[in-house]
Short mmCIF file of C-alpha atoms and ligand atoms in Angstrom, two decimals:
data_model
loop_
_atom_site.label_atom_id
_atom_site.label_comp_id
_atom_site.label_asym_id
_atom_site.label_seq_id
_atom_site.Cartn_x
_atom_site.Cartn_y
_atom_site.Cartn_z
CA MET A 1 231.82 163.98 65.83
CA SER A 2 235.56 164.47 65.30
CA GLY A 3 237.28 162.09 62.88
CA ILE A 4 239.39 163.32 60.00
CA VAL A 5 238.94 166.86 58.67
CA ILE A 6 240.44 167.88 55.32
CA ILE A 7 240.84 171.58 54.50
CA GLY A 8 240.62 172.48 50.79
CA ALA A 9 238.26 170.63 48.45
CA GLY A 10 240.60 170.03 45.50
CA GLN A 11 242.40 167.16 43.81
CA ALA A 12 244.40 166.12 46.89
CA ALA A 13 241.39 166.33 49.23
CA ALA A 14 239.26 164.07 47.06
CA SER A 15 242.05 161.49 46.72
CA LEU A 16 242.78 161.55 50.44
CA ALA A 17 239.16 161.05 51.46
CA GLU A 18 238.62 158.23 48.99
CA LYS A 19 241.79 156.47 50.04
CA LEU A 20 240.70 156.61 53.70
CA ARG A 21 237.50 154.82 52.75
CA ALA A 22 239.34 152.36 50.48
CA LEU A 23 241.54 151.52 53.49
CA LYS A 24 238.36 150.84 55.50
CA TYR A 25 238.58 153.85 57.79
CA GLU A 26 235.13 154.04 59.36
CA GLY A 27 235.29 157.31 61.29
CA ALA A 28 233.88 160.64 60.11
CA VAL A 29 235.55 162.29 57.10
CA THR A 30 234.77 165.94 56.35
CA ILE A 31 236.12 167.96 53.43
CA ILE A 32 235.85 171.73 53.84
CA GLY A 33 236.42 173.88 50.75
CA GLU A 34 236.14 177.58 50.11
CA GLU A 35 235.10 177.17 46.46
CA PRO A 36 231.35 176.61 46.06
CA VAL A 37 231.74 173.45 43.95
CA PRO A 38 232.83 169.86 44.63
CA PRO A 39 236.44 168.85 43.85
CA TYR A 40 237.28 169.21 40.15
CA GLU A 41 240.19 168.79 37.75
CA ARG A 42 242.11 171.94 36.94
CA PRO A 43 244.13 170.82 33.87
CA PRO A 44 241.21 171.23 31.42
CA LEU A 45 240.73 174.83 32.62
CA SER A 46 243.55 175.95 30.33
CA LYS A 47 242.84 173.30 27.68
CA ALA A 48 239.56 171.66 26.57
CA TYR A 49 237.27 173.55 28.95
CA LEU A 50 238.67 176.96 27.99
CA LEU A 51 238.34 175.95 24.36
CA GLY A 52 234.65 175.25 24.96
CA GLU A 53 235.07 171.56 24.10
CA MET A 54 234.29 170.13 27.54
CA GLU A 55 231.10 170.31 29.59
CA LYS A 56 231.40 171.72 33.10
CA GLU A 57 229.92 168.52 34.58
CA ARG A 58 232.86 166.52 33.23
CA LEU A 59 235.34 168.59 35.25
CA PHE A 60 234.07 167.22 38.55
CA LEU A 61 236.20 164.37 39.87
CA ARG A 62 233.11 162.50 41.13
CA PRO A 63 229.37 163.14 41.01
CA GLU A 64 228.44 164.86 44.29
CA ALA A 65 226.24 161.90 45.32
CA ILE A 66 229.29 159.60 45.49
CA TYR A 67 230.63 161.54 48.46
CA ALA A 68 227.39 160.95 50.35
CA ASP A 69 227.43 157.26 49.33
CA ARG A 70 230.90 156.94 50.82
CA ASN A 71 229.91 158.87 53.90
CA ILE A 72 232.26 161.75 53.11
CA ALA A 73 230.78 165.07 54.24
CA LEU A 74 231.39 167.98 51.84
CA ARG A 75 231.14 171.47 53.23
CA LEU A 76 231.54 173.86 50.32
CA GLY A 77 231.75 177.63 49.91
CA ALA A 78 233.23 177.66 53.42
CA PRO A 79 236.75 179.01 54.05
CA VAL A 80 238.49 177.76 57.17
CA THR A 81 239.72 180.84 58.98
CA SER A 82 241.84 179.37 61.78
CA ILE A 83 243.30 176.23 63.28
CA ASP A 84 243.95 175.65 66.96
CA THR A 85 246.49 172.85 67.04
CA ALA A 86 246.43 172.60 70.87
CA ALA A 87 242.65 172.30 71.15
CA LYS A 88 242.55 170.30 67.85
CA THR A 89 239.83 172.43 66.28
CA VAL A 90 239.28 174.44 63.11
CA THR A 91 237.03 177.45 62.70
CA VAL A 92 234.79 177.60 59.68
CA GLU A 93 232.14 180.27 59.18
CA GLY A 94 232.40 181.08 62.89
CA GLU A 95 231.77 177.47 63.91
CA VAL A 96 234.44 175.61 65.85
CA MET A 97 234.87 172.01 64.67
CA PRO A 98 236.98 169.39 66.44
CA TYR A 99 239.28 166.94 64.66
CA ASP A 100 241.20 163.82 65.60
CA GLN A 101 243.48 164.27 62.60
CA LEU A 102 243.66 167.17 60.17
CA ALA A 103 244.91 167.34 56.57
CA LEU A 104 245.84 170.60 54.86
CA THR A 105 245.33 170.41 51.09
CA THR A 106 244.94 174.12 50.48
CA GLY A 107 246.60 174.23 47.05
CA SER A 108 248.07 177.42 45.69
CA THR A 109 247.20 180.91 44.46
CA PRO A 110 248.37 182.54 41.23
CA ILE A 111 250.81 185.42 41.54
CA THR A 112 249.16 188.62 40.31
CA LEU A 113 250.54 191.81 38.78
CA PRO A 114 250.91 194.73 41.19
CA ALA A 115 248.30 197.49 41.04
CA GLY A 116 251.16 199.96 40.43
CA ILE A 117 251.60 198.61 36.89
CA GLY A 118 247.90 198.22 36.16
CA GLY A 119 247.35 194.77 37.62
CA ASP A 120 244.08 195.96 39.17
CA LEU A 121 242.48 197.07 35.88
CA ASP A 122 239.36 195.29 34.62
CA GLY A 123 240.23 192.70 32.01
CA VAL A 124 243.34 191.39 33.79
CA HIS A 125 242.81 187.71 34.57
CA THR A 126 244.50 184.70 36.14
CA VAL A 127 243.76 181.06 35.34
CA ARG A 128 243.37 178.94 38.44
CA SER A 129 239.74 178.24 39.28
CA LEU A 130 236.52 177.42 37.51
CA SER A 131 235.25 180.91 38.35
CA ASP A 132 238.37 182.44 36.72
CA ILE A 133 237.55 180.63 33.47
CA ASP A 134 233.85 181.41 33.62
CA ALA A 135 234.88 185.07 33.91
CA ILE A 136 237.11 185.06 30.81
CA GLN A 137 235.48 182.62 28.43
CA SER A 138 233.21 185.25 26.87
CA ARG A 139 236.30 187.31 26.00
CA PHE A 140 237.64 184.56 23.77
CA GLN A 141 236.05 185.96 20.60
CA PRO A 142 237.71 185.83 17.16
CA GLY A 143 239.63 189.03 16.52
CA ALA A 144 239.96 190.00 20.21
CA ARG A 145 243.49 191.05 21.20
CA VAL A 146 244.98 189.29 24.21
CA LEU A 147 248.29 189.78 25.94
CA VAL A 148 249.56 186.68 27.74
CA VAL A 149 252.14 187.49 30.41
CA GLY A 150 254.39 184.51 31.13
CA GLY A 151 255.69 181.69 28.95
CA GLY A 152 255.20 178.77 31.35
CA TYR A 153 252.65 176.00 30.80
CA ILE A 154 249.59 177.99 31.86
CA GLY A 155 250.41 181.00 29.66
CA LEU A 156 251.33 178.85 26.67
CA GLU A 157 248.22 176.69 26.95
CA ALA A 158 245.98 179.76 27.21
CA ALA A 159 247.79 181.29 24.22
CA ALA A 160 247.23 178.09 22.21
CA VAL A 161 243.50 178.13 22.98
CA ALA A 162 243.26 181.81 22.07
CA ALA A 163 245.13 181.34 18.78
CA LYS A 164 242.96 178.34 17.88
CA LEU A 165 239.85 180.43 18.47
CA GLY A 166 241.11 183.19 16.17
CA LEU A 167 242.26 185.78 18.71
CA LYS A 168 245.27 187.97 18.07
CA VAL A 169 247.78 186.77 20.67
CA THR A 170 250.92 188.44 22.00
CA LEU A 171 252.89 186.47 24.60
CA VAL A 172 255.73 188.04 26.57
CA GLU A 173 258.28 186.04 28.52
CA MET A 174 260.70 188.11 30.56
CA ALA A 175 263.35 185.35 30.75
CA GLU A 176 265.47 184.61 27.73
CA ARG A 177 263.19 181.78 26.64
CA ILE A 178 259.84 180.13 27.31
CA LEU A 179 259.62 177.16 29.71
CA GLY A 180 262.98 178.10 31.21
CA ARG A 181 262.15 176.60 34.59
CA VAL A 182 260.64 173.34 33.41
CA ALA A 183 261.89 172.18 30.00
CA ALA A 184 265.09 171.97 28.02
CA PRO A 185 265.80 174.41 25.16
CA GLU A 186 265.15 171.59 22.65
CA THR A 187 261.61 171.07 23.96
CA ALA A 188 260.98 174.82 24.14
CA ASP A 189 262.09 175.14 20.49
CA VAL A 190 259.40 172.73 19.29
CA ILE A 191 256.72 174.53 21.28
CA ARG A 192 257.87 177.99 20.20
CA HIS A 193 257.68 177.01 16.51
CA GLU A 194 254.18 175.64 16.92
CA HIS A 195 252.97 178.90 18.47
CA GLN A 196 254.64 180.97 15.78
CA ASP A 197 253.08 178.75 13.08
CA HIS A 198 249.70 179.58 14.63
CA GLY A 199 250.38 183.31 14.43
CA VAL A 200 251.22 183.99 18.08
CA ASP A 201 253.58 186.95 18.47
CA LEU A 202 255.87 185.25 20.99
CA LEU A 203 258.41 187.63 22.53
CA GLU A 204 261.21 186.22 24.69
CA GLY A 205 263.50 188.35 26.81
CA VAL A 206 260.69 190.92 26.85
CA GLY A 207 258.66 191.77 29.93
CA LEU A 208 255.66 193.87 30.73
CA GLU A 209 256.49 197.43 31.79
CA LYS A 210 252.91 198.42 32.56
CA LEU A 211 249.29 198.08 31.55
CA THR A 212 247.30 201.14 30.60
CA GLY A 213 243.61 201.98 30.53
CA ASP A 214 240.95 203.98 32.29
CA GLY A 215 239.22 201.43 34.53
CA SER A 216 239.58 198.66 31.94
CA VAL A 217 242.82 197.62 30.31
CA THR A 218 243.29 198.90 26.75
CA GLY A 219 247.04 198.83 26.21
CA ALA A 220 250.41 197.57 27.35
CA VAL A 221 253.91 198.99 27.34
CA LEU A 222 256.57 196.31 26.98
CA THR A 223 260.13 196.45 28.29
CA ASP A 224 261.48 196.73 24.72
CA GLY A 225 259.53 200.01 24.40
CA GLN A 226 256.72 198.61 22.21
CA GLU A 227 253.23 199.86 22.97
CA ILE A 228 250.39 197.55 21.97
CA GLU A 229 246.61 197.79 22.05
CA ILE A 230 244.85 194.96 23.81
CA ASP A 231 241.38 193.94 24.95
CA PHE A 232 242.37 191.73 27.87
CA VAL A 233 245.30 190.12 29.67
CA ILE A 234 246.04 186.65 30.97
CA VAL A 235 248.66 186.49 33.67
CA GLY A 236 250.55 183.21 34.05
CA ILE A 237 253.58 184.12 36.13
CA GLY A 238 253.54 181.31 38.66
CA ILE A 239 251.80 180.35 41.86
CA ARG A 240 252.40 180.56 45.59
CA PRO A 241 251.50 177.75 47.96
CA ASN A 242 248.59 178.59 50.28
CA THR A 243 250.37 178.60 53.62
CA LYS A 244 248.74 181.51 55.48
CA LEU A 245 246.35 179.37 57.49
CA ALA A 246 249.18 177.04 58.52
CA GLU A 247 251.53 179.91 59.33
CA SER A 248 248.99 181.59 61.56
CA ALA A 249 248.67 178.29 63.46
CA ASN A 250 252.48 178.29 63.88
CA ILE A 251 252.89 175.27 61.64
CA GLN A 252 256.35 175.26 60.09
CA CYS A 253 256.53 176.40 56.45
CA ASP A 254 259.44 176.36 54.02
CA ASN A 255 258.47 176.92 50.37
CA GLY A 256 255.08 175.43 51.32
CA ILE A 257 253.80 173.70 54.43
CA ALA A 258 256.83 171.67 55.52
CA VAL A 259 256.10 167.98 55.98
CA ASP A 260 258.33 165.01 56.81
CA ASP A 261 258.57 162.07 54.45
CA MET A 262 255.32 160.63 55.89
CA GLY A 263 253.43 163.87 55.18
CA ARG A 264 253.32 165.04 58.82
CA THR A 265 253.59 168.75 59.58
CA SER A 266 255.29 170.20 62.66
CA ALA A 267 251.95 170.11 64.58
CA PRO A 268 250.67 166.89 66.14
CA ASP A 269 248.07 165.03 64.03
CA VAL A 270 248.24 167.63 61.26
CA TRP A 271 249.28 166.49 57.79
CA ALA A 272 249.60 168.19 54.40
CA ALA A 273 249.63 167.14 50.73
CA GLY A 274 249.48 168.50 47.19
CA ASP A 275 250.54 171.89 45.80
CA CYS A 276 250.73 173.43 49.29
CA ALA A 277 253.21 170.94 50.78
CA SER A 278 257.00 170.76 50.56
CA PHE A 279 258.62 167.44 51.43
CA PRO A 280 262.18 166.17 51.99
CA TYR A 281 263.88 165.16 48.76
CA ARG A 282 267.53 164.26 48.15
CA GLY A 283 268.86 166.34 51.00
CA GLY A 284 266.67 169.37 50.26
CA ARG A 285 262.97 170.16 49.99
CA LEU A 286 260.72 169.77 46.99
CA ARG A 287 257.25 171.06 46.23
CA LEU A 288 255.51 169.78 43.12
CA GLU A 289 252.62 171.42 41.29
CA SER A 290 251.00 168.52 39.49
CA VAL A 291 247.96 166.29 39.56
CA GLN A 292 249.98 163.12 39.99
CA ASN A 293 251.77 164.51 43.04
CA ALA A 294 248.48 165.70 44.54
CA ILE A 295 246.97 162.22 44.16
CA ASP A 296 249.98 160.15 45.20
CA GLN A 297 250.97 162.30 48.16
CA ALA A 298 247.39 162.49 49.41
CA GLU A 299 247.03 158.72 49.21
CA ALA A 300 250.32 158.28 51.07
CA VAL A 301 249.08 160.66 53.78
CA ALA A 302 245.78 158.77 54.08
CA ALA A 303 247.67 155.51 54.62
CA ASN A 304 250.05 157.12 57.12
CA MET A 305 247.17 158.69 59.05
CA LEU A 306 245.98 155.11 59.56
CA GLY A 307 249.43 153.97 60.70
CA ALA A 308 251.08 152.62 57.51
CA ASP A 309 254.31 154.46 58.29
CA GLU A 310 255.44 154.47 54.65
CA PRO A 311 257.50 157.35 53.25
CA TYR A 312 256.15 159.16 50.22
CA VAL A 313 258.29 158.59 47.13
CA PRO A 314 257.41 160.93 44.24
CA TYR A 315 257.43 159.73 40.64
CA PRO A 316 256.83 163.11 39.02
CA TRP A 317 255.03 163.26 35.74
CA PHE A 318 253.21 166.07 33.98
CA TRP A 319 251.56 166.77 30.66
CA SER A 320 250.62 169.76 28.53
CA ASP A 321 248.44 169.99 25.41
CA GLN A 322 249.05 172.81 22.94
CA TYR A 323 247.52 172.67 19.43
CA ASP A 324 248.21 169.11 18.22
CA LEU A 325 251.23 168.73 20.47
CA LYS A 326 250.96 166.43 23.45
CA LEU A 327 253.91 166.97 25.76
CA GLN A 328 254.47 164.35 28.46
CA ILE A 329 257.21 164.66 31.05
CA ALA A 330 258.46 162.09 33.55
CA GLY A 331 261.13 162.56 36.18
CA LEU A 332 262.95 165.61 37.49
CA LYS A 333 265.60 167.18 35.30
CA THR A 334 267.18 169.43 37.95
CA GLY A 335 270.96 169.51 37.48
CA TYR A 336 271.01 167.44 34.25
CA ASP A 337 274.29 167.59 32.30
CA ARG A 338 273.39 165.83 29.05
CA ILE A 339 270.42 165.54 26.70
CA VAL A 340 269.92 162.82 24.13
CA THR A 341 267.28 163.24 21.43
CA ARG A 342 265.24 160.53 19.70
CA GLY A 343 263.19 161.26 16.61
CA ALA A 344 262.43 164.70 15.21
CA ALA A 345 259.55 167.15 15.62
CA PRO A 346 256.60 166.74 15.54
CA SER A 347 257.34 163.37 17.25
CA VAL A 348 260.43 163.70 19.38
CA SER A 349 261.72 162.86 22.84
CA HIS A 350 264.51 164.39 24.91
CA TRP A 351 266.19 162.18 27.50
CA TYR A 352 268.02 163.87 30.39
CA PHE A 353 271.06 162.42 32.14
CA LYS A 354 272.99 163.48 35.21
CA ASP A 355 276.40 161.86 35.71
CA ASN A 356 275.36 159.38 33.02
CA ARG A 357 272.28 158.41 35.02
CA PHE A 358 268.88 158.73 33.33
CA VAL A 359 266.77 161.27 35.30
CA ALA A 360 263.89 162.51 33.10
CA VAL A 361 262.26 162.44 29.69
CA ASP A 362 260.23 165.04 27.73
CA ALA A 363 258.20 163.39 24.98
CA ILE A 364 256.31 165.35 22.34
CA ASN A 365 253.77 163.25 20.44
CA ALA A 366 255.89 160.25 21.45
CA ALA A 367 253.74 158.30 23.91
CA ARG A 368 255.82 155.13 23.72
CA ASP A 369 259.07 156.96 24.57
CA TYR A 370 257.33 158.61 27.50
CA MET A 371 255.88 155.34 28.76
CA VAL A 372 259.24 153.55 28.58
CA GLY A 373 261.06 156.45 30.27
CA LYS A 374 258.48 156.65 33.04
CA ARG A 375 258.62 152.92 33.71
CA LEU A 376 262.42 152.93 33.81
CA LEU A 377 262.32 155.74 36.38
CA GLU A 378 259.68 153.98 38.47
CA ALA A 379 261.78 150.81 38.47
CA GLY A 380 264.86 152.84 39.49
CA LYS A 381 266.67 151.69 36.32
CA THR A 382 269.09 153.73 34.28
CA VAL A 383 270.11 153.27 30.65
CA ASP A 384 273.19 154.08 28.60
CA PRO A 385 272.80 157.42 26.75
CA ALA A 386 274.35 155.82 23.66
CA VAL A 387 271.61 153.19 23.64
CA ILE A 388 268.92 155.89 23.71
CA ALA A 389 270.70 157.87 21.01
CA ASP A 390 270.80 154.82 18.69
CA PRO A 391 267.72 154.99 16.43
CA ALA A 392 267.92 151.20 16.04
CA THR A 393 267.21 150.65 19.75
CA ASN A 394 263.85 149.06 20.44
CA LEU A 395 262.82 151.02 23.55
CA LYS A 396 260.41 148.41 24.82
CA GLU A 397 263.27 145.93 25.05
CA LEU A 398 264.77 148.18 27.75
CA LEU A 399 261.94 147.27 30.09
CA ARG A 400 262.78 143.55 30.14
C1 FAD B 1 244.89 175.91 34.57
C2 FAD B 1 245.69 174.79 35.19
C3 FAD B 1 246.17 173.78 34.38
C4 FAD B 1 246.91 172.74 34.93
N1 FAD B 1 247.36 171.75 34.13
C5 FAD B 1 248.02 170.68 34.67
C6 FAD B 1 248.44 169.59 33.85
O1 FAD B 1 248.27 169.60 32.64
N2 FAD B 1 249.05 168.54 34.46
C7 FAD B 1 249.27 168.49 35.81
O2 FAD B 1 249.81 167.51 36.33
N3 FAD B 1 248.88 169.52 36.61
C8 FAD B 1 248.27 170.61 36.07
N4 FAD B 1 247.86 171.65 36.88
C9 FAD B 1 248.20 171.62 38.32
C10 FAD B 1 247.22 170.80 39.12
O3 FAD B 1 245.89 171.12 38.77
C11 FAD B 1 247.46 171.05 40.61
O4 FAD B 1 248.77 170.61 40.89
C12 FAD B 1 246.46 170.30 41.49
O5 FAD B 1 245.16 170.80 41.30
C13 FAD B 1 246.85 170.43 42.95
O6 FAD B 1 245.85 169.86 43.75
P1 FAD B 1 245.65 170.36 45.26
O7 FAD B 1 244.52 169.54 45.81
O8 FAD B 1 246.95 170.39 45.94
O9 FAD B 1 245.18 171.88 45.12
P2 FAD B 1 243.88 172.47 44.47
O10 FAD B 1 243.33 171.56 43.42
O11 FAD B 1 244.23 173.86 44.08
O12 FAD B 1 242.83 172.52 45.67
C14 FAD B 1 243.02 173.33 46.82
C15 FAD B 1 241.69 173.86 47.26
O13 FAD B 1 241.82 174.35 48.61
C16 FAD B 1 240.98 175.48 48.76
N5 FAD B 1 241.37 176.24 49.96
C17 FAD B 1 242.50 176.97 50.14
N6 FAD B 1 242.50 177.54 51.36
C18 FAD B 1 241.35 177.16 51.97
C19 FAD B 1 240.78 177.44 53.25
N7 FAD B 1 241.38 178.22 54.16
N8 FAD B 1 239.56 176.89 53.54
C20 FAD B 1 238.93 176.11 52.64
N9 FAD B 1 239.42 175.83 51.42
C21 FAD B 1 240.62 176.33 51.08
C22 FAD B 1 241.21 176.20 47.44
O14 FAD B 1 240.19 177.14 47.19
C23 FAD B 1 241.17 175.03 46.44
O15 FAD B 1 239.87 174.78 45.99
C24 FAD B 1 247.14 172.71 36.34
C25 FAD B 1 246.66 173.75 37.15
C26 FAD B 1 245.94 174.78 36.59
C27 FAD B 1 245.42 175.90 37.46
#
């Protein structure tokens, strides 16, 4: 039995397998994942699930029985250790399995702190998998002192949960401001204020010098010289695409497993999608770390495996929940030269333009602005910045 083998049992794998069945592919489909659980959603791991407001069962993308109903074999708790692209086989738990076509949806791994600065002490955690959360949840007790390293989405969401649960939270961001890589200063300002209102000690332009403790972490020295006492640490300093398996099979990688616009890698009949894959975009390469990209790219790969021959076109969108703020982002703001604001916090949207062309929107508690911006981008339409800036503009009219 060969058929289609998918490595990595995450968001992209589940979408890819289901799309194959939706497109009436009748051959064997096998998903192999190293985690011991069926594919699940990661976003709630730093939001409702961490807060204790979501049952574990609700994280799973589908009940396990659905995979069997759709004749999708799930092999879990089983890391794939090598790929032989000439023989068209993968090795899993010592067993060699053949494939006709192979998809790599291996996701990414959080960057950790080096042992030299205390990254190996007990009580230093990352937030990526269900087992990571199950290991830290009991530490989220009122009064506990947590240091969050990194002011990106993961760090900020974890800080929000901790503050809501009554922990004493210090967050350090080495760059001059939080969300430097992903949001405009105006959006970061709203989020910073919300954290400060909830008592988070949010330090920007301050890094971690080292963690201290004898076996378990008990303190931290910051780059501004402050020494603080802490009970545990959450590290949110970014992720790296999981490319090792591909690299050792001599599959080309470039900030992720390099695919063409169909999702094909450099090896015959091997495809990739999701966090692990970088694809051609506007003359360069882009790798996105979001649920929507994992789903859309995986579905495009499924169709192309069956001969659709349709390039993948990303319509990036992302969301983040912190306290009562719902941030929704559509588009890519790289290289923007102008921002136009509508409304005022706590319900505000920032519209990004490049050469007068609308490229992205950040909406905070402004679902309608987000929806209109997203639909304009999907339709390839632009809009005059002055029209957006005019409070009298009825946004929905722009969609006609
Ligand atoms: C805490 C958190 C919050 C997030 N919040 C948001 C959000 O609000 N909005 C948003 O859009 N995105 C969010 N994301 C990002 C989003 O979850 C990811 O972009 C998405 O899960 C990527 O899907 P994927 O299938 O590419 O990778 P994953 O879901 O990571 O799945 C990859 C799987 O492959 C497995 N694997 C790797 N190597 C092997 C191997 N050799 N053999 C077998 N299995 C292997 C991994 O163990 C993993 O289970 C969040 C992520 C995290 C961690």
